[in-house]
Every structure is written in C-alpha cells, then in structure tokens.
Amino acid sequence: MPTEVMIHPFTFGDMSQKDLLGGKGANLAEMVRIGLPVPPGFTITTHACRQYLQTGLIPATLHGEIDGALTDLERISGKKFGGVDNPLLVSVRSGAKFSMPGMMETVLNVGMTPEVTQSLASSSGNPHFAWDSYRRFIEMFGKIVCEIPPVEFHKIQERITSSSGVEDIADLSLDALILLCDGFKKVITLTTGEDFPEDPREHLIRSVEAVFKSWNSERAQMYRKRERIPSDIGTAVNIQSMVFGNLSDDSGTGVAFTRNPSTGDIGRYGDYLQKAQGEDVVAGIRTPMSLDEFGRLAPVVAAELDAVMQLLEEHYEDLCDIEFTIERGKLWILQTRVGKRTAEAAFRIALQFVDEGKITMDEALRRTSGDQLAMLMFPQFDTSGPLHEIARGIAASPGAAVGEAVFDSKRAFDLSKSGKKIILVRRETSPDDLVGMVASQGILTSRGGKTSHAAVVARGMGKTAVCGTDSISVDERANLFTVGTTTVYEGDVISIDGTTGAVYLGDVPVVASSVTSYLEGRLSAESDEAAPVVKAVDRILMHADAVRRLRVRTNADTPEDAIRARILGAEGVGLCRTEHMFLGPRRSYVERLVLAENEDVQRSVIAEMEPLQRADFVGIMMAMSGLPVTIRLLDPPLHEFLPSLVVLSTEMARAEALNEEVSPRDRALFAAVNRLHESNPMLGLRGVRLGILIPELYKMQVRALVHAFLEVKKLGHDPQPEIMIPLVATQRELLFLRETLEEEIGKIFKGSGIAYEIPIGTMIETPRAAITADRLGVHTDFFSFGTNDLTQLTWAFSRDDVESTFLPRYLDLELLPFNPFESLDEAGVGILLRTAVDLARGLRSDFKLGICGEHGGDPRSIHFFNSLGLDYVSCSPFRVPIARLESGRASVKD
C-alpha cells in the first residue's frame, strides 16, 4: 500500500481542500491558482499532525518529504536553505481547517544563523535589519520551541534598552542589537542546559514539532471548546519563503479587511506598520497607520493592494481578512481567509452582498446566526471609560445590568417596587427566588453554571446573569460578599456583564440595543431612527420566516410573557408551566393543600385555587387569540412549594434545645415535609403520578381552563387551548388520566351549549415513553418532547448537581464535547427522539410533534429538530426571534 503524501506545494489544491491542507494552506493554494503574488512554499498536511498527536513523534517519512520540498523550494527561489551566499529563510505557521486566530504558534526567520546574518547584513547593505531578524528568530525559537516564559526575554530586553537610553528595540544601535541576540541565546542555554542550536534543519524540524504541539495548548483547547471545533482534526503547517517588511523604509507589513469587520461599513479597513514584521502588528508594540495613511505614503503599492482586496472579495464573495508584506516596494500576500466579524457586521455585510447581486437571500441567511442575533438583542456596557473589574464568572445569560447588590429575594422585590434597580446576589437560586429574580435587573451567583436554575430562568426572562463566580464569597446572613480584599455590602452598586462574565464595582454606563427596540415593536425598521443593522436584521428575519418550516412557539407562564412573546413573533404557547402560577405569594395555597387534614379541607383549598388559575388562563389565551396554547398540568413534586427539610429540622432541633414552644402549624408543616420527603424527588411523586394520587388537583386545572376558554370565547376571541400531561411512562396511566380529564371537560361543555374538543397530549421526557411512543400515541393527540428531563434520565445526570461537581472536569478532559443541557446530545438523546418520531408518524403521518425543553431555543439543536421533521419548537420569549432565524437557516441548509 503506497504511503500517504504528507507535503504539497502551494501550487497544489484549492480552497475546497481545507480538511487536508488546513484553512491557511487551502487559501494559499487558491491565491496561487488565481495568480496573486504569494511567496512560494509548501504545506504539511493535517494527516501528519494527527500522526504526531497519536505517537508523540514526527512521522518517519516526513523528514524525507521535508528535504524534498526544501529542494524544490530552493530551485524555485534560487536560494539555499542554510546557505550563506544567498540564504533561503522560511516561516513556519499553523493552519487548521477552522480559523483559530492567535491560538497556535508561528516561528519566523527560520534558517538564520550567525553566518547567514552576516551575509544578509552585507547583501542588504542594512546590518541593523539582519541582526533584528536574527534577534526575532532567537526570541521566537526560545519562547515557542524551547517553551521559555516570555518574561525571561523581556528582562534582557529592558536591561539593554535601558542602558542604551532608548525605549524601543528599533532604536537600539547595531552593537546593542548584537548584544541583545547574545543575551537571548544565554537565556536559552541557562534555561535548557544546552547550547543554542545553529543547524537550520534542526531549527525547522523543531519548529514544525512546536506547531504540532500547539494544537493542544491550553488556549487552543479553550478556543476549540468555545467554538465547538473537533479536537481530533489537527492542524496543517505552512512553510513559506520569508519576505521582509523590516528590510527598509519602503518595506512594511499589515493586515487589511475588505470591509469594516466591526461595523460592516463599506471601505478598506486595516493597519500598516512601516519597517516591521507581522508579529509587530499583532503585538501592538508600535502604533500602526491606517490604510488611508498608507495610501498617501505609498500610493502605487496601495493601489495594488486595493486591487487585490477587490479581487479576493469578489472571488470569495465575502469579507476577506488579508495579511500582506511589502519588501522594498513589492507587495506580497501572505495569507487570506474569510474574516471574523461582529454580529452587527455579519448582518450588514450579508445584506450588502445581496444588494450588490453577489449572493442570494438564502446565502445571506446562512451567513448570519441566532447567536449573533442574541448578541445584538442584549444591552451592552460602554467600556470606553475606566472600569473596576473585581471578578469574573460564567457568562450565563447575555446582557448588561447595573444595580444595588441585594442578597434576599423578598427584599429585592420590595426595593424594586420603590423604584430601585437591583442586582440579586445569591450563592445559588431556587424557585423561591423567582419573585426577586423577576424584580432584579440581573442575577449574580457564586455557584452554578450555564444551565443552573439562575441561568435557565434568567435566559427565559431575558435577564442578565453571571453564575459560578467562585472567586466571590457570598454571606447571605451578613448581606455582603467578598472577593480578595474587596467587600461589597448590600446597597453598593455593581455592574454585571452576562456576555463576558465580568463583574464590576460601580455603575458602568449601558448602551441600549436598537435591535431589541425593533423586535419589540418600539422602533420601525423603516424609520429614519433605525440603524443600518436594524434594517439588515429586519430583512433577514423576514426571509427566515418566509422559508422556515418549523413553527416557533413560546414558553409562557403569565399573560405578560405571552404578550411579549407574540410581539417577538411567537406562533403560540408550547409550554405553560402551571406550577409557576403558585410560586411567590400564592405558594401558601399549596402549603395549605399539603396540610389539609381531610379530603373536604383539601377540596376547599383546591376550590380557592381554581379562580386564580382561571384568571391566568384567560389572560394567556387572550394574548394568544387565534394561536394554540399548551397548558402543562402541575408537574413538580409538592415539596418544592414547601420549606426545606434541612431548614425545618434545624429549627425544630434548636427549639427543642432551647426549650422553646413550637406552634401546631410548624409541627404540622414539619410532619408534612417529612412525609413528602423523597431521596430523589425528581424521580418520585410528580407529574402524572401526582394527578393520579390527587385527581382533584388536575380536575381543578382543566375546569379552570375550560371556564377560561368559554370566557375568552364570549369576549369574541379565538382561544385554542391544548392540555399536556407531564412525565407519562405507560399507556395505562395515560389512558386512566385522559378518561378522568375528558369526563371533567365534558361536564362543563355540556352545560355551556358549546361543542369543542380540546386536544390532550403528553410530554415525552422518559426514555420508556420515547421507545413506546407508538403505544402512547394511540391515546394522545400530540407529543411534546421535554428534553431537559429526557437528558437527565438518559445520562443519569442531575442537572442541578453535575455542573457544580464533575461536568466542568469532563468538559476540560474532553470526555464530553459539550454540555448536553445546552445543546441536545444527538448521538444519545437524539436517537430516542428519532425513535419516538418514527413510531408516532407510523401511527399518523400528521402526528403533531414539538419541543418544549430548554433546547428549543438553542441554535444548534434547532437544526437537528428540523431534520427530524418536528412541527414546532418552543422557547422562552426572548429567544423567539433567535429560534425564528435558526429555523430559517435550518431550512436553507437542509
């Protein structure tokens, strides 16, 4: 079997071969193919890197291939690698399939030796340039190949610049520069215990190995996790002939964008640094000039660069990021790629290309994303002024929030009513904190992660949240938190950034989002006040609505949520969590229900609850008139509405120890909590089981719903309620409860003179329900997948616990590619969904299927749901526009 070739010259391939050549190598090959001035070179394939990562050794055949490729490069360039008279110098750069800017390593000027340096000094007539190039190589080799901390080189540099009376290396005398090179070599020798190598081929091989290693550097791994880049694809390595921007006054280096990647404005954008190499631009050690200034400095070369920029943009039909070097007045293009851009620029540039006739609206939709739209919807801090950052946690729910730190939910609610802006600070939140969370501008917790209670609820409400800020110590009794030497007391103003996870002391100015104003109907896209990005979002979102197949509903528990969601484009309610209606001040009803001494008292309490439910249902169905509203019957275990057993046990023990009297109510409450206590309540008495054991509870809910339906109908609206039974696992319990509910519904409709059939469906949130969906489907009108619980039960994960224990470590070790509560696990949970879909559609081809878990608003998961042929997704109101956009993208991608 022939050995796979691991090296290809830049004359091989094109931009379609990123899997083999990496993004940089594929684009270099493409630029050579279209005739641009690219310094010659060759690419070591990603296959070679993967072999190295598996064995820890440079593949045996690669050494010979490098020798052969160098010989070809010497022939093309007329120079000799390691030669003194006409030396060939090369750069060694990383280049993965997916752009990872700055995450891996580069070594420049490989091939430099003292003899080569002397030769370059003579041939160029510029000794300073030659020794500066050698200094750069020694420093990069030391930091990247020998892994010596940069501070060691900075010490030598500061000592020599200080003794020379200058601030910048560029101002050193030739003798001082030579002294600096010697100093750098001594650092390497002292640190490694070996003399600095002088063999150019050893320099090259070790530089290639360093680039391979950098694939698994800490920052590269972190970037891959954030961007969901696979960890096993490896990087290519590009070996390219050096051209020198630090050679003379008519030499330099720069980075150019064909449009402004920050704002999307049309026109050239970038930086140029005279008499410098590429690393100087990135490092920011000198202030570059703009491309407009460069145009005045060197109009002929600038015109050439403009022509190249135009050619590349037209060729790639996208914003291009270009690195270039000018050597003695000649322009060289070192690399190009489709440029990274802000969310605003993404929408604006996509529409510009449509209007210029270069791409279709479908392609513009593909080039934008729900994540980008989310970034545009949240307010942001104005970071141009001074900031006092005191901590950084997990960016759990984007946005910018400013307010007084408050450590109690009830107090947060009261202070908010008085007009104060509040940041609720807790170790972690629970359902009891909902009233304070609603009243607050944002939530800060010292525990939890992106799918903790605080994070999930905050995202659902469009609230800013920073969670898992483990550097702060929250003392809820003393109403303060400490971080380092700083103490923040209740009433102190703090600012939290849910996009970055930063926590600031003091009031940071906030910049409002015009995109949110447009989406909420407070700003017309046609008005003069509408920013260009608003007009772009409007056109792309309208196109997404026109092409998408998936409908988008919302999770709404209050009329206010429903109204907001409808304004944001929701096409109904996919999940109304009725238990949320009994949190806060209403929780006393559930407490009285649990403490009821007999069934008569229990029925009396339930009768008091019914008008409250009815009023809520009326408001939601009026807000969603003409659209479906799915009411999920009570789901959580009753203990969630009661005080903690641990707290009550502590209070009872304290009272006993102090010989204090305990009231009959407290004794009864303690006994009830003890009675209801379960080792694993999420797998206990909840959902359908609660409805079977306390049938009057579910009967009350459907009575309230039917009466609300009749009231809304009488007012001239078009209510379309649906009833959903939670946590069903068997067809018998489903049939039993369905018959009970239908009987109750029938009684009310019979007396009203109105005939209407309310659909009754079930949630699929247990693995058993998914694999027996054909049996359940016989007795139900629709399925809605509760992917939160389905993920918990499939993985045997407790969502509330795993994020604060082992899940972060699993993600660090790449034992999990992503958090399965953030994006759906297609390989596991996804198979259960696909099985249930196939079984249900086997019964009826038009069987209605939807998603109502947290994944319904996740852009990546939406594409999978679309591929399954589901009818709708349901998500929090704030994420409705995001789901609309991603559903459209899923349609044009599929």
PDB file of N, CA, C and O in Angstrom, residues 376-407:
ATOM      1  N   LEU A 376     -26.929  40.940  19.458  1.00  0.00           N
ATOM      2  CA  LEU A 376     -27.465  42.252  19.088  1.00  0.00           C
ATOM      3  C   LEU A 376     -28.661  42.649  19.950  1.00  0.00           C
ATOM      4  O   LEU A 376     -28.966  43.832  20.086  1.00  0.00           O
ATOM      5  N   MET A 377     -29.337  41.656  20.539  1.00  0.00           N
ATOM      6  CA  MET A 377     -30.545  41.950  21.296  1.00  0.00           C
ATOM      7  C   MET A 377     -30.257  42.438  22.708  1.00  0.00           C
ATOM      8  O   MET A 377     -31.052  43.164  23.292  1.00  0.00           O
ATOM      9  N   PHE A 378     -29.141  42.032  23.273  1.00  0.00           N
ATOM     10  CA  PHE A 378     -28.866  42.381  24.661  1.00  0.00           C
ATOM     11  C   PHE A 378     -28.175  43.732  24.768  1.00  0.00           C
ATOM     12  O   PHE A 378     -27.348  44.079  23.931  1.00  0.00           O
ATOM     13  N   PRO A 379     -28.522  44.508  25.812  1.00  0.00           N
ATOM     14  CA  PRO A 379     -27.782  45.760  26.036  1.00  0.00           C
ATOM     15  C   PRO A 379     -26.334  45.456  26.347  1.00  0.00           C
ATOM     16  O   PRO A 379     -25.997  44.360  26.805  1.00  0.00           O
ATOM     17  N   GLN A 380     -25.499  46.418  26.122  1.00  0.00           N
ATOM     18  CA  GLN A 380     -24.068  46.209  26.324  1.00  0.00           C
ATOM     19  C   GLN A 380     -23.485  47.363  27.115  1.00  0.00           C
ATOM     20  O   GLN A 380     -24.005  48.476  27.101  1.00  0.00           O
ATOM     21  N   PHE A 381     -22.392  47.074  27.811  1.00  0.00           N
ATOM     22  CA  PHE A 381     -21.711  48.130  28.547  1.00  0.00           C
ATOM     23  C   PHE A 381     -20.868  48.974  27.609  1.00  0.00           C
ATOM     24  O   PHE A 381     -20.308  48.467  26.634  1.00  0.00           O
ATOM     25  N   ASP A 382     -20.788  50.230  27.930  1.00  0.00           N
ATOM     26  CA  ASP A 382     -19.850  51.131  27.248  1.00  0.00           C
ATOM     27  C   ASP A 382     -18.521  51.017  27.986  1.00  0.00           C
ATOM     28  O   ASP A 382     -18.356  51.546  29.089  1.00  0.00           O
ATOM     29  N   THR A 383     -17.588  50.287  27.392  1.00  0.00           N
ATOM     30  CA  THR A 383     -16.310  50.016  28.071  1.00  0.00           C
ATOM     31  C   THR A 383     -15.209  51.003  27.698  1.00  0.00           C
ATOM     32  O   THR A 383     -14.031  50.747  27.947  1.00  0.00           O
ATOM     33  N   SER A 384     -15.596  52.127  27.098  1.00  0.00           N
ATOM     34  CA  SER A 384     -14.572  53.085  26.667  1.00  0.00           C
ATOM     35  C   SER A 384     -13.969  53.852  27.837  1.00  0.00           C
ATOM     36  O   SER A 384     -12.862  54.375  27.753  1.00  0.00           O
ATOM     37  N   GLY A 385     -14.708  53.907  28.963  1.00  0.00           N
ATOM     38  CA  GLY A 385     -14.209  54.631  30.121  1.00  0.00           C
ATOM     39  C   GLY A 385     -13.495  53.723  31.103  1.00  0.00           C
ATOM     40  O   GLY A 385     -13.305  52.532  30.863  1.00  0.00           O
ATOM     41  N   PRO A 386     -13.079  54.268  32.256  1.00  0.00           N
ATOM     42  CA  PRO A 386     -12.382  53.459  33.274  1.00  0.00           C
ATOM     43  C   PRO A 386     -13.325  52.427  33.898  1.00  0.00           C
ATOM     44  O   PRO A 386     -14.495  52.714  34.153  1.00  0.00           O
ATOM     45  N   LEU A 387     -12.826  51.214  34.143  1.00  0.00           N
ATOM     46  CA  LEU A 387     -13.616  50.136  34.715  1.00  0.00           C
ATOM     47  C   LEU A 387     -12.880  49.533  35.900  1.00  0.00           C
ATOM     48  O   LEU A 387     -11.648  49.485  35.919  1.00  0.00           O
ATOM     49  N   HIS A 388     -13.632  49.058  36.886  1.00  0.00           N
ATOM     50  CA  HIS A 388     -13.037  48.398  38.046  1.00  0.00           C
ATOM     51  C   HIS A 388     -13.602  46.975  38.122  1.00  0.00           C
ATOM     52  O   HIS A 388     -14.591  46.720  38.806  1.00  0.00           O
ATOM     53  N   GLU A 389     -12.966  46.062  37.386  1.00  0.00           N
ATOM     54  CA  GLU A 389     -13.427  44.675  37.391  1.00  0.00           C
ATOM     55  C   GLU A 389     -12.943  43.993  38.666  1.00  0.00           C
ATOM     56  O   GLU A 389     -11.756  44.027  38.986  1.00  0.00           O
ATOM     57  N   ILE A 390     -13.869  43.328  39.381  1.00  0.00           N
ATOM     58  CA  ILE A 390     -13.495  42.687  40.644  1.00  0.00           C
ATOM     59  C   ILE A 390     -13.587  41.168  40.579  1.00  0.00           C
ATOM     60  O   ILE A 390     -13.026  40.471  41.432  1.00  0.00           O
ATOM     61  N   ALA A 391     -14.300  40.633  39.587  1.00  0.00           N
ATOM     62  CA  ALA A 391     -14.437  39.175  39.494  1.00  0.00           C
ATOM     63  C   ALA A 391     -14.908  38.813  38.100  1.00  0.00           C
ATOM     64  O   ALA A 391     -15.345  39.672  37.324  1.00  0.00           O
ATOM     65  N   ARG A 392     -14.807  37.529  37.806  1.00  0.00           N
ATOM     66  CA  ARG A 392     -15.291  37.036  36.511  1.00  0.00           C
ATOM     67  C   ARG A 392     -15.860  35.639  36.723  1.00  0.00           C
ATOM     68  O   ARG A 392     -15.216  34.771  37.294  1.00  0.00           O
ATOM     69  N   GLY A 393     -17.091  35.447  36.265  1.00  0.00           N
ATOM     70  CA  GLY A 393     -17.748  34.153  36.390  1.00  0.00           C
ATOM     71  C   GLY A 393     -18.155  33.611  35.037  1.00  0.00           C
ATOM     72  O   GLY A 393     -17.580  33.968  34.006  1.00  0.00           O
ATOM     73  N   ILE A 394     -19.159  32.758  35.040  1.00  0.00           N
ATOM     74  CA  ILE A 394     -19.663  32.153  33.800  1.00  0.00           C
ATOM     75  C   ILE A 394     -20.693  33.088  33.187  1.00  0.00           C
ATOM     76  O   ILE A 394     -21.637  33.519  33.846  1.00  0.00           O
ATOM     77  N   ALA A 395     -20.505  33.401  31.915  1.00  0.00           N
ATOM     78  CA  ALA A 395     -21.452  34.255  31.196  1.00  0.00           C
ATOM     79  C   ALA A 395     -22.703  33.428  30.914  1.00  0.00           C
ATOM     80  O   ALA A 395     -22.796  32.730  29.919  1.00  0.00           O
ATOM     81  N   ALA A 396     -23.675  33.490  31.812  1.00  0.00           N
ATOM     82  CA  ALA A 396     -24.819  32.573  31.769  1.00  0.00           C
ATOM     83  C   ALA A 396     -25.981  33.104  30.950  1.00  0.00           C
ATOM     84  O   ALA A 396     -26.697  32.337  30.313  1.00  0.00           O
ATOM     85  N   SER A 397     -26.217  34.396  30.972  1.00  0.00           N
ATOM     86  CA  SER A 397     -27.305  34.989  30.197  1.00  0.00           C
ATOM     87  C   SER A 397     -26.862  36.384  29.770  1.00  0.00           C
ATOM     88  O   SER A 397     -26.636  37.249  30.617  1.00  0.00           O
ATOM     89  N   PRO A 398     -26.715  36.618  28.458  1.00  0.00           N
ATOM     90  CA  PRO A 398     -26.082  37.849  27.973  1.00  0.00           C
ATOM     91  C   PRO A 398     -26.823  39.121  28.376  1.00  0.00           C
ATOM     92  O   PRO A 398     -28.017  39.106  28.680  1.00  0.00           O
ATOM     93  N   GLY A 399     -26.094  40.196  28.337  1.00  0.00           N
ATOM     94  CA  GLY A 399     -26.672  41.494  28.624  1.00  0.00           C
ATOM     95  C   GLY A 399     -25.790  42.280  29.579  1.00  0.00           C
ATOM     96  O   GLY A 399     -24.745  41.815  30.012  1.00  0.00           O
ATOM     97  N   ALA A 400     -26.237  43.473  29.894  1.00  0.00           N
ATOM     98  CA  ALA A 400     -25.513  44.350  30.811  1.00  0.00           C
ATOM     99  C   ALA A 400     -26.502  44.867  31.845  1.00  0.00           C
ATOM    100  O   ALA A 400     -27.545  45.411  31.484  1.00  0.00           O
ATOM    101  N   ALA A 401     -26.198  44.675  33.110  1.00  0.00           N
ATOM    102  CA  ALA A 401     -27.126  45.081  34.167  1.00  0.00           C
ATOM    103  C   ALA A 401     -26.378  45.819  35.260  1.00  0.00           C
ATOM    104  O   ALA A 401     -25.269  45.446  35.643  1.00  0.00           O
ATOM    105  N   VAL A 402     -27.017  46.869  35.765  1.00  0.00           N
ATOM    106  CA  VAL A 402     -26.438  47.700  36.820  1.00  0.00           C
ATOM    107  C   VAL A 402     -27.471  47.848  37.926  1.00  0.00           C
ATOM    108  O   VAL A 402     -28.657  48.047  37.660  1.00  0.00           O
ATOM    109  N   GLY A 403     -27.025  47.747  39.175  1.00  0.00           N
ATOM    110  CA  GLY A 403     -27.968  47.953  40.272  1.00  0.00           C
ATOM    111  C   GLY A 403     -27.300  47.767  41.621  1.00  0.00           C
ATOM    112  O   GLY A 403     -26.114  47.444  41.718  1.00  0.00           O
ATOM    113  N   GLU A 404     -28.097  47.988  42.669  1.00  0.00           N
ATOM    114  CA  GLU A 404     -27.606  47.786  44.030  1.00  0.00           C
ATOM    115  C   GLU A 404     -27.589  46.298  44.349  1.00  0.00           C
ATOM    116  O   GLU A 404     -28.534  45.566  44.024  1.00  0.00           O
ATOM    117  N   ALA A 405     -26.528  45.842  44.964  1.00  0.00           N
ATOM    118  CA  ALA A 405     -26.447  44.437  45.375  1.00  0.00           C
ATOM    119  C   ALA A 405     -27.439  44.185  46.501  1.00  0.00           C
ATOM    120  O   ALA A 405     -27.457  44.906  47.504  1.00  0.00           O
ATOM    121  N   VAL A 406     -28.288  43.179  46.315  1.00  0.00           N
ATOM    122  CA  VAL A 406     -29.267  42.781  47.332  1.00  0.00           C
ATOM    123  C   VAL A 406     -29.196  41.270  47.463  1.00  0.00           C
ATOM    124  O   VAL A 406     -29.112  40.550  46.456  1.00  0.00           O
ATOM    125  N   PHE A 407     -29.283  40.771  48.709  1.00  0.00           N
ATOM    126  CA  PHE A 407     -28.986  39.363  48.969  1.00  0.00           C
ATOM    127  C   PHE A 407     -30.222  38.545  49.348  1.00  0.00           C
ATOM    128  O   PHE A 407     -30.094  37.366  49.653  1.00  0.00           O
TER     129      PHE A 407
END
